[in-house]
Coordinates of C-alpha atoms and ligand atoms in Angstrom, one line a residue:
X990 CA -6.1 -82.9 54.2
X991 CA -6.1 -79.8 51.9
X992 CA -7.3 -76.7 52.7
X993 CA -10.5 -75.4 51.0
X994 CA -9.7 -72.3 48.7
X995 CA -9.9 -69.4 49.6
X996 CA -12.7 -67.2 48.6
X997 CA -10.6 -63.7 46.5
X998 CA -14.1 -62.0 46.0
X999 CA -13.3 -59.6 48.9
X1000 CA -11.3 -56.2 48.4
X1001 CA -12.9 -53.5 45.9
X1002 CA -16.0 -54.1 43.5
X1003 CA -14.6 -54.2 40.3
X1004 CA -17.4 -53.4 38.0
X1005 CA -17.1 -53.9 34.0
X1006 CA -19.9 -54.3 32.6
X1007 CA -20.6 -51.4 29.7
X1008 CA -22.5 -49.0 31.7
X1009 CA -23.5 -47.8 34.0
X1010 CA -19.7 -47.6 33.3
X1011 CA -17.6 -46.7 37.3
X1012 CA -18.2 -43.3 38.4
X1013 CA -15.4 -41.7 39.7
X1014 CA -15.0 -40.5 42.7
X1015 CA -14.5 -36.8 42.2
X1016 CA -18.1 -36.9 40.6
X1017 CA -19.6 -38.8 42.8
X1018 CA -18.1 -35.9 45.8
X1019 CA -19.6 -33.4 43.6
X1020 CA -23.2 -35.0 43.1
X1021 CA -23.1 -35.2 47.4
X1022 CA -24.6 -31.5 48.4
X1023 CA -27.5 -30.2 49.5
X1024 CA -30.1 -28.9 46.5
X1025 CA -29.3 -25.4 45.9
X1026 CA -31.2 -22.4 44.7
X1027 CA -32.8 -23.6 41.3
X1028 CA -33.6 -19.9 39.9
X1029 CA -30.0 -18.9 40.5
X1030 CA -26.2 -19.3 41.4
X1031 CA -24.1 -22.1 40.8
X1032 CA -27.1 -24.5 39.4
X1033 CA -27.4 -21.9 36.9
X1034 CA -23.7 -21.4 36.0
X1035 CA -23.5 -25.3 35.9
X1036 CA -26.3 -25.6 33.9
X1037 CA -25.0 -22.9 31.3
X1038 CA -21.9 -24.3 31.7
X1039 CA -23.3 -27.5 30.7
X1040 CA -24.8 -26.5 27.8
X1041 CA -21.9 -24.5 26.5
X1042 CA -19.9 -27.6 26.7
X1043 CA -22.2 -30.4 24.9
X1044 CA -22.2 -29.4 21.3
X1045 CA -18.1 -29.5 21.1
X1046 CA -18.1 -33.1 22.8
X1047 CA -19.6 -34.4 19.6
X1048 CA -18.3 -32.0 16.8
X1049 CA -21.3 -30.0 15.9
X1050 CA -22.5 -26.6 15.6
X1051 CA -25.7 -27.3 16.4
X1052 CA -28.2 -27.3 19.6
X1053 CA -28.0 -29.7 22.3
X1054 CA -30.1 -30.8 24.7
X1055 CA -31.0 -32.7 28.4
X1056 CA -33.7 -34.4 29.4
X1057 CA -34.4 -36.1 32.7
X1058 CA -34.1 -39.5 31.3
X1059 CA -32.0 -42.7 30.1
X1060 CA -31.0 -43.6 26.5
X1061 CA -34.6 -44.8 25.5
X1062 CA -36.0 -41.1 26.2
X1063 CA -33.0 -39.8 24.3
X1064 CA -34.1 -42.2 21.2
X1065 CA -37.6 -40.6 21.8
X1066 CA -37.0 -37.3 21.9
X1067 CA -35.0 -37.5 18.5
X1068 CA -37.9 -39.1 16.6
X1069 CA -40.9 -37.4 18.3
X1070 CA -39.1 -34.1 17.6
X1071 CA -38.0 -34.9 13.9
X1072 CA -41.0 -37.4 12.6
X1073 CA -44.8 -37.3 11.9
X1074 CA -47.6 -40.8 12.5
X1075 CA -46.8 -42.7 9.3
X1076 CA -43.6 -41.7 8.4
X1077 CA -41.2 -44.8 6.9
X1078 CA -38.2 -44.9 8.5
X1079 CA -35.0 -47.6 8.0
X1080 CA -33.1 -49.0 11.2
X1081 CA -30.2 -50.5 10.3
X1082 CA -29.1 -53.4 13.0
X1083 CA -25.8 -54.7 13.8
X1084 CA -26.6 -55.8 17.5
X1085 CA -29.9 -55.5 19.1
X1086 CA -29.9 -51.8 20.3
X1087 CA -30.9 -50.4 16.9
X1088 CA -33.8 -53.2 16.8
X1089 CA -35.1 -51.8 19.9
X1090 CA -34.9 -47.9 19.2
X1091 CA -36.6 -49.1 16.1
X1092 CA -39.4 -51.0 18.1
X1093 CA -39.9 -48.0 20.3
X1094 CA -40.1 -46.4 17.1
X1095 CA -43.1 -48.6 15.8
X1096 CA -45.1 -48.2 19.0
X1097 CA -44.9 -44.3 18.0
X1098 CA -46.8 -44.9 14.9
X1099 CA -43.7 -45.0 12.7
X1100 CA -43.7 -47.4 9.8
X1101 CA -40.2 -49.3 10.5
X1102 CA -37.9 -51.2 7.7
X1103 CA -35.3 -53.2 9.0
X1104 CA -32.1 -54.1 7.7
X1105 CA -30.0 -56.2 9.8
X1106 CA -26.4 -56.6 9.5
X1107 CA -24.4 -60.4 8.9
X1108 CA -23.6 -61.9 12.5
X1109 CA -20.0 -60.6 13.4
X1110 CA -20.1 -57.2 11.0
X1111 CA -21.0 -54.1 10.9
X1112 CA -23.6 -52.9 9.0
X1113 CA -23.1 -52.5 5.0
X1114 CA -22.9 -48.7 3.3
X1115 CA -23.5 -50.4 0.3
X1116 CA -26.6 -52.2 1.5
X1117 CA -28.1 -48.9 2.5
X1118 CA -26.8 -47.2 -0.2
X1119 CA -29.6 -49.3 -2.4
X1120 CA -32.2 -49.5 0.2
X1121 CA -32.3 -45.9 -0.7
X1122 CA -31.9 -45.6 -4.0
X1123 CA -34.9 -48.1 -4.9
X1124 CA -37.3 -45.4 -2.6
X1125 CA -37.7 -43.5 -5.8
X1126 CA -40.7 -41.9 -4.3
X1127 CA -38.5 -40.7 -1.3
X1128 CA -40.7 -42.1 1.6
X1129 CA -38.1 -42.6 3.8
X1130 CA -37.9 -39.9 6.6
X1131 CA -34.7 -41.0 8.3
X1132 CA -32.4 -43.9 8.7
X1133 CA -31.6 -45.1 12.0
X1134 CA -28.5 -46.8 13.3
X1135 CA -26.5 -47.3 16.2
X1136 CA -22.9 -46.4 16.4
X1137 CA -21.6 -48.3 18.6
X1138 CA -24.1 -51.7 19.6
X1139 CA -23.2 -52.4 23.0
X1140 CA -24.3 -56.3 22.7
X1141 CA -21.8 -57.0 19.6
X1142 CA -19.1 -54.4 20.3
X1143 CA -19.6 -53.8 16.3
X1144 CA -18.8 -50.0 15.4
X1145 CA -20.4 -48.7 12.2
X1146 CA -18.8 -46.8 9.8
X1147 CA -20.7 -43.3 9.9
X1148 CA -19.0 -41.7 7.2
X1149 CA -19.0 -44.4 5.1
X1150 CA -23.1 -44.9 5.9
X1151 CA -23.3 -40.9 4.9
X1152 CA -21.1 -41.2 2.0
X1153 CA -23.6 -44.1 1.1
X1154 CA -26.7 -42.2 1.5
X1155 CA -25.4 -38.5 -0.6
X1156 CA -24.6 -40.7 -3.3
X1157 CA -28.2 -41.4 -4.0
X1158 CA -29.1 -37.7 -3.5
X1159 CA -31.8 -39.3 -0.8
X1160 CA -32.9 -36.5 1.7
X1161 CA -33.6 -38.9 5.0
X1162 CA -32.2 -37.5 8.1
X1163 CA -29.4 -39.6 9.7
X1164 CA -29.9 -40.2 13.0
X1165 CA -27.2 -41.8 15.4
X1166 CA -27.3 -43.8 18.7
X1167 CA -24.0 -42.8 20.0
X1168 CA -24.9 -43.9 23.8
X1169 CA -21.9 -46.0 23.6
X1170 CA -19.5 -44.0 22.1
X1171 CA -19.5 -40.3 22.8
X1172 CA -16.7 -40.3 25.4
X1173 CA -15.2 -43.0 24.1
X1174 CA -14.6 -43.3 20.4
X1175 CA -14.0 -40.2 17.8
X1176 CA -17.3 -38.5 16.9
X1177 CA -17.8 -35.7 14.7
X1178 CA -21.0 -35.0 13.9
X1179 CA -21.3 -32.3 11.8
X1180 CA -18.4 -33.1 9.7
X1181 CA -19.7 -36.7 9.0
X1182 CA -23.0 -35.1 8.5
X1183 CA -25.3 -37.0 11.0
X1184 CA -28.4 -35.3 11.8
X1185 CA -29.2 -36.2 15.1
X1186 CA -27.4 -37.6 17.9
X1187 CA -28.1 -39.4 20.9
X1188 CA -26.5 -39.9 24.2
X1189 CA -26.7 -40.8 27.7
X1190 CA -24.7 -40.2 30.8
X1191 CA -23.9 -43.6 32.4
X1192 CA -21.2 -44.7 29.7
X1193 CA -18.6 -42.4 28.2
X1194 CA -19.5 -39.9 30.3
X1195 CA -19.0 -41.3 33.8
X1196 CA -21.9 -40.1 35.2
X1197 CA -24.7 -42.3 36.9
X1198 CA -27.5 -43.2 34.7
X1199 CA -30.4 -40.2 34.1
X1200 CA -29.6 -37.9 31.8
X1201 CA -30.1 -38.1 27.6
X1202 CA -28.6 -36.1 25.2
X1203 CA -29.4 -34.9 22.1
X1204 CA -27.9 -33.1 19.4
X1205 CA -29.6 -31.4 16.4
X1206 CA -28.2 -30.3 13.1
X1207 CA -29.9 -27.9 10.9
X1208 CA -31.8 -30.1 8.9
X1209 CA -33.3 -31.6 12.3
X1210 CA -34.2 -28.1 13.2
X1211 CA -36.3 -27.8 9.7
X1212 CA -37.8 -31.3 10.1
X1213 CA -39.2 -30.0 13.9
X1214 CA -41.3 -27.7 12.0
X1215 CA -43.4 -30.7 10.4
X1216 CA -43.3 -33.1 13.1
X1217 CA -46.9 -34.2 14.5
X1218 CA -45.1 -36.3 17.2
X1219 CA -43.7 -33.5 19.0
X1220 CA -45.5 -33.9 22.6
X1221 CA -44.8 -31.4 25.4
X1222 CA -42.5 -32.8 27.5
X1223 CA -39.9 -33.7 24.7
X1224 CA -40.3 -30.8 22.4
X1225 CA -37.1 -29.4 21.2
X1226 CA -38.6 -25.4 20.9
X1227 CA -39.7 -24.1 24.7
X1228 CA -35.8 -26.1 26.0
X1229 CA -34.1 -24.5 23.6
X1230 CA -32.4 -21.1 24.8
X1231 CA -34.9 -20.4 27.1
X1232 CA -35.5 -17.7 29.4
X1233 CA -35.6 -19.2 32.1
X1234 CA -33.1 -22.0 32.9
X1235 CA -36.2 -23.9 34.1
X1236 CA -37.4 -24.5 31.0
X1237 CA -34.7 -26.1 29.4
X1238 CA -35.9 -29.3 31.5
X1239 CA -39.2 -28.8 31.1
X1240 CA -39.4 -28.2 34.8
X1241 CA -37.1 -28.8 37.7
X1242 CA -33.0 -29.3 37.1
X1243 CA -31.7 -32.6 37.3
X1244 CA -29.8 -30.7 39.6
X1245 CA -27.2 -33.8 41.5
X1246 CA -26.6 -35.0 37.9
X1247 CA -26.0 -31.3 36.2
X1248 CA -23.4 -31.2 38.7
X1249 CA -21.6 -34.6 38.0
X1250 CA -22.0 -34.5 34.6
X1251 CA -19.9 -30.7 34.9
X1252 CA -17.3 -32.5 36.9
X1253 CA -17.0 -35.5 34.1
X1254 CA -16.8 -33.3 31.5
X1255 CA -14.3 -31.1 33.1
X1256 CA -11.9 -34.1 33.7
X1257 CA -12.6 -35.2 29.5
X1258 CA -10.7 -31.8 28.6
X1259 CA -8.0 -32.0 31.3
X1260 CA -7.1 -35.2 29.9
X1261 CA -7.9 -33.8 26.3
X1262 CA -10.4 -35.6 24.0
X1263 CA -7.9 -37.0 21.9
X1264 CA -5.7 -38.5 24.6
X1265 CA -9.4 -40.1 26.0
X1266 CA -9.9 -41.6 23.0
X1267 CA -6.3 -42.6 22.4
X1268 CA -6.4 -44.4 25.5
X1269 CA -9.7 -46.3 24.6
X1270 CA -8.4 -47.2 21.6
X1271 CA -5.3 -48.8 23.4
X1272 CA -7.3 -50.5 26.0
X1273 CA -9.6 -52.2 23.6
X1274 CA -6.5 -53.7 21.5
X1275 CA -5.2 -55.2 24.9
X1276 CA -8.5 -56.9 25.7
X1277 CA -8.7 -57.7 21.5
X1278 CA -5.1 -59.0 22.1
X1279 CA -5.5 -61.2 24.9
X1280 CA -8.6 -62.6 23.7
X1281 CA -7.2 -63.9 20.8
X1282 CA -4.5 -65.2 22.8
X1283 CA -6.9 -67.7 24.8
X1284 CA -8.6 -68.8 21.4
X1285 CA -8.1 -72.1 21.0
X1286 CA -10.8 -74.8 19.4
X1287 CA -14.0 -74.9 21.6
X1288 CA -12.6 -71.5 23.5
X1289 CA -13.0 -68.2 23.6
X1290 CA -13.4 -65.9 20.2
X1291 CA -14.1 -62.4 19.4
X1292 CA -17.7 -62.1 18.3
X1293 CA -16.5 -58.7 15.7
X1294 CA -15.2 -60.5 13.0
X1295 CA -13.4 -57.4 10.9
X1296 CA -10.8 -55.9 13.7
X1297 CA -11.7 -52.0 12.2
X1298 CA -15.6 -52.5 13.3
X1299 CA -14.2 -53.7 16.8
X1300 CA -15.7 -51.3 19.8
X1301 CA -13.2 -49.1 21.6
X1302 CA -16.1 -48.9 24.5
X1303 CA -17.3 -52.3 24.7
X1304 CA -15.6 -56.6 23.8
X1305 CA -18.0 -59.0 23.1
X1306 CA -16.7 -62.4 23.6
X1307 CA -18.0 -65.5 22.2
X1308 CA -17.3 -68.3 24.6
X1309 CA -17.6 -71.7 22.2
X1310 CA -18.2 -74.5 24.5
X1311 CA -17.7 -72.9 27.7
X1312 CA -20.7 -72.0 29.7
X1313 CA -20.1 -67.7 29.9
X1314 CA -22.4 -67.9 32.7
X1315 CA -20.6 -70.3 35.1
X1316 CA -17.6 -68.3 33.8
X1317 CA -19.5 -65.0 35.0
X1318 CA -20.3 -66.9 38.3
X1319 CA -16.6 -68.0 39.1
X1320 CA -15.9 -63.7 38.4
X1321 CA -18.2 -62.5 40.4
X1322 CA -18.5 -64.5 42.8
X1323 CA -14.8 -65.9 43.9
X1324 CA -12.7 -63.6 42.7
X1325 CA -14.4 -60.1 42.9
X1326 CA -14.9 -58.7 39.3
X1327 CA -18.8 -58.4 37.5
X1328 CA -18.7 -59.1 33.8
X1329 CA -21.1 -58.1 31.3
X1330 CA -23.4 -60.8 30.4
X1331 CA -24.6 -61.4 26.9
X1332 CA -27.9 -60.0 25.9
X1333 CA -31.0 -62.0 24.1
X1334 CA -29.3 -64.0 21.1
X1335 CA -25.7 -64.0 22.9
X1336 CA -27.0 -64.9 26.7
X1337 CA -25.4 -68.0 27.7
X1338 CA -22.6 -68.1 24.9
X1339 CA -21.2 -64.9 25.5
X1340 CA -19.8 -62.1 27.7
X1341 CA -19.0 -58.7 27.8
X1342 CA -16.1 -56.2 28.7
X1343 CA -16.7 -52.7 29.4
X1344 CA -13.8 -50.7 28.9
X1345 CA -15.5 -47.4 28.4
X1346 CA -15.3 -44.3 30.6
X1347 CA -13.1 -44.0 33.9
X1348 CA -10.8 -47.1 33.1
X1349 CA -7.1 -47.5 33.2
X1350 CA -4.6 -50.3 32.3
X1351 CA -4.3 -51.2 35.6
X1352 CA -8.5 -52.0 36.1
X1353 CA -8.3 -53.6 32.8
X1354 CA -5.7 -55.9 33.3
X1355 CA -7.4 -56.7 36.9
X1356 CA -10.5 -57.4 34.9
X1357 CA -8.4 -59.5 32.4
X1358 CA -6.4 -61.6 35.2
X1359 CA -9.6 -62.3 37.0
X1360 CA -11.2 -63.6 33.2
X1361 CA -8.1 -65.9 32.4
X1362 CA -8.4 -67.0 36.2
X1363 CA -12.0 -68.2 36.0
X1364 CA -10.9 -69.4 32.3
X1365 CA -8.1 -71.8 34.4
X1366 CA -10.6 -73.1 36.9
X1367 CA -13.3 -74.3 34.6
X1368 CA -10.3 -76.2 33.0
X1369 CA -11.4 -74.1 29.8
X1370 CA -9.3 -74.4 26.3
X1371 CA -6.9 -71.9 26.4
X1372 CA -4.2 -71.0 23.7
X1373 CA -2.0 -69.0 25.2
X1374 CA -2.1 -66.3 28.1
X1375 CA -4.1 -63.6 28.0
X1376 CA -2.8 -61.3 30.2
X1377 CA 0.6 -62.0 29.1
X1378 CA -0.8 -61.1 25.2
X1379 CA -2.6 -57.6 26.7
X1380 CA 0.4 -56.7 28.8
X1381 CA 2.5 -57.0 25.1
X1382 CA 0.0 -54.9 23.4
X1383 CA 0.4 -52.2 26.1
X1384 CA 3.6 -51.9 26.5
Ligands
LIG1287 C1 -27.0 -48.4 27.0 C2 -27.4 -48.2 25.6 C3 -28.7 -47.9 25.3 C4 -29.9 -47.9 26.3 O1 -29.7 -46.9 27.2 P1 -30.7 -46.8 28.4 O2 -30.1 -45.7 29.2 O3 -30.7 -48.2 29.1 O4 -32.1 -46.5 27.9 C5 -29.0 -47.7 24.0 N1 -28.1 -47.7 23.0 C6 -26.8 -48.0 23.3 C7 -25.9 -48.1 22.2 C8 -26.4 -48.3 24.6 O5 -25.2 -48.6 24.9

């Protein structure tokens, strides 16, 4: 008689889903204190400290600013702050993020365009590029896009997009989703000449979800003037070097957070923003290199098509004939690791890998193992190994 198998779920969580990406522990230790004096000491320093640190994590000169929220009030607070009832605007989609800021958008009163991207790209500069140029009457407010979509791992090329746009001498702001990549994948903002950007604190930046970002050039700043959706609570002007740190929230600090998100952004410049994003470049070829190592006919296949608009943050896998969601059970259930799972159009074909945030080689190549494990006991087609592919890449 044989023995039944053992159950390998048990041990640490191994989390990798793309956000709310691990928090580490040092920020967890320095969210767990008691609530301090809001109108001054360290909350303040924090806060200042805070705000003295966001506008060189994206590359911009500009004003940045927190709001007690997740990435859907950071997409709200750019176009309330930026946009009047009526206004056209463009969202370009490569995923399913984009659609959504754009439906948000549309339930403000904005009149939304979409252009969606082919299945497996990014979407096309040159495609824009005419969108643009045929509004002669310049109706079009902004364009909207996402840099990174976290359901197809696609990255769009934001220079090339801007480069698109200037050549038609069209004046629409350019406004960025960069939820899944700040902290993960180079951003410059003002040198690429976006607008407005958007983040959030649960991805990149290692911090538990609850706090958006959001980024304004000077040509967002002139567009405030105008806009007839600004509303109280968002409103770029009363947060904006205010007198009294209260303000800049509208009300009461998200004080825990203020003080994980210093702690996360302090361990970004020990390591060095470069080096971070070095080392999410190099994770994501691993995972890029083992998964075209398990490809095989009716197997597993990368759902980027073009390797350059392949996510550092984020893999989106395309499982053929293998059912990704007994593959996610086998994962998480007998052998300890929670996978991604595919969103809308890609749920039950598809999974996903986050590798963004507080991840090393040696996570990744857990997360890997446990993937070509579950792979092995479904009896799924399988080129080559995996793990023996990523481990190549890295070394
Ligand atoms: C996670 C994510 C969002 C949504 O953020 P919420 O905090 O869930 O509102 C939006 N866009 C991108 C690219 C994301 O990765």
């Amino acid at each position: 008689m044989t023995s039944p198998s053992p159950n390998l779920s048990h041990g640490p969580d191994t989390v990798a889903i793309p956000g709310p990406s691990i928090v580490p522990p040092r920020v967890l230790t320095a969210m767990a204190r008691p609530m301090p004096d809001i109108y001054e000491g360290d909350l303040i320093d924090t806060s200042l400290e805070v705000a003295a640190t966001l506008p060189g994590l994206v590359g911009t000169s500009g004003a940045a600013f927190v709001a007690i929220a997740n990435g859907h009030g950071g997409w709200e607070m750019a176009l309330t702050n930026t946009l009047s009832r009526g206004d056209r605007v463009l969202v370009a989609d490569c995923g399913l993020f984009a659609t959504a800021w754009g439906d948000l958008a549309r339930a403000l009163g904005l009149d939304v365009e979409l252009l969606r991207a082919d299945d497996g790209r990014a979407v096309d500069p040159v495609q824009i590029g005419e969108y643009l140029a045929a509004d002669t009457l310049r109706s079009i407010k902004a364009v909207l896009l996402v840099h990174v979509d976290t359901a197809s791992s696609i990255r769009n090329d934001l220079p090339a997009i801007r480069a698109a746009i200037d050549a038609t001498g069209h004046p629409a702001l350019l406004m960025v989703d960069a939820i899944a990549s700040i902290g993960c994948e180079p951003y410059r903002m003002d040198e690429w000449g976006i607008d407005v950007t958007i983040s959030a604190s649960q991805k990149g930046l290692m911090t538990p979800p609850g706090l958006a970002f959001v980024w304004a050039g000077d040509r967002a700043w002139e567009a405030h003037d105008q806009a007839g959706l600004r509303t109280p609570y968002w409103d770029w002007l009363p947060r904006h070097d205010p007198p009294a740190n209260y303000l800049r929230y509208c009300g009461t600090p998200p004080v825990s957070h203020l003080f994980a998100v210093r702690e996360a952004l302090a361990m970004i410049a020990e390591e060095g923003i470069d080096q971070v994003w070095a080392r999410h470049a190099a994770l994501a070829r691993a995972v890029q290199a083992a998964v075209d190592a398990w490809a095989a006919p009716g197997g597993l296949t990368l759902w980027a098509r073009e390797p350059a608009e392949r996510a550092n943050s984020v893999t989106t896998i395309y499982t053929g004939a293998v059912d990704a969601d007994l593959l996610d059970q086998i994962a998480r259930a007998e052998l300890g690791v929670t996978l991604g799972i595919g969103l809308r159009a890609f749920a039950g074909n598809s999974f996903r890998i986050g590798h963004m945030g507080f991840v090393s080689a040696a996570s990744l190549l857990g997360v890997l193992g446990v993937v070509e494990t579950a792979l092995l006991r479904l009896d799924a087609p399988l080129g080559a190994s995996g793990v023996a592919a990523a481990a190549a890449a890295l070394a």
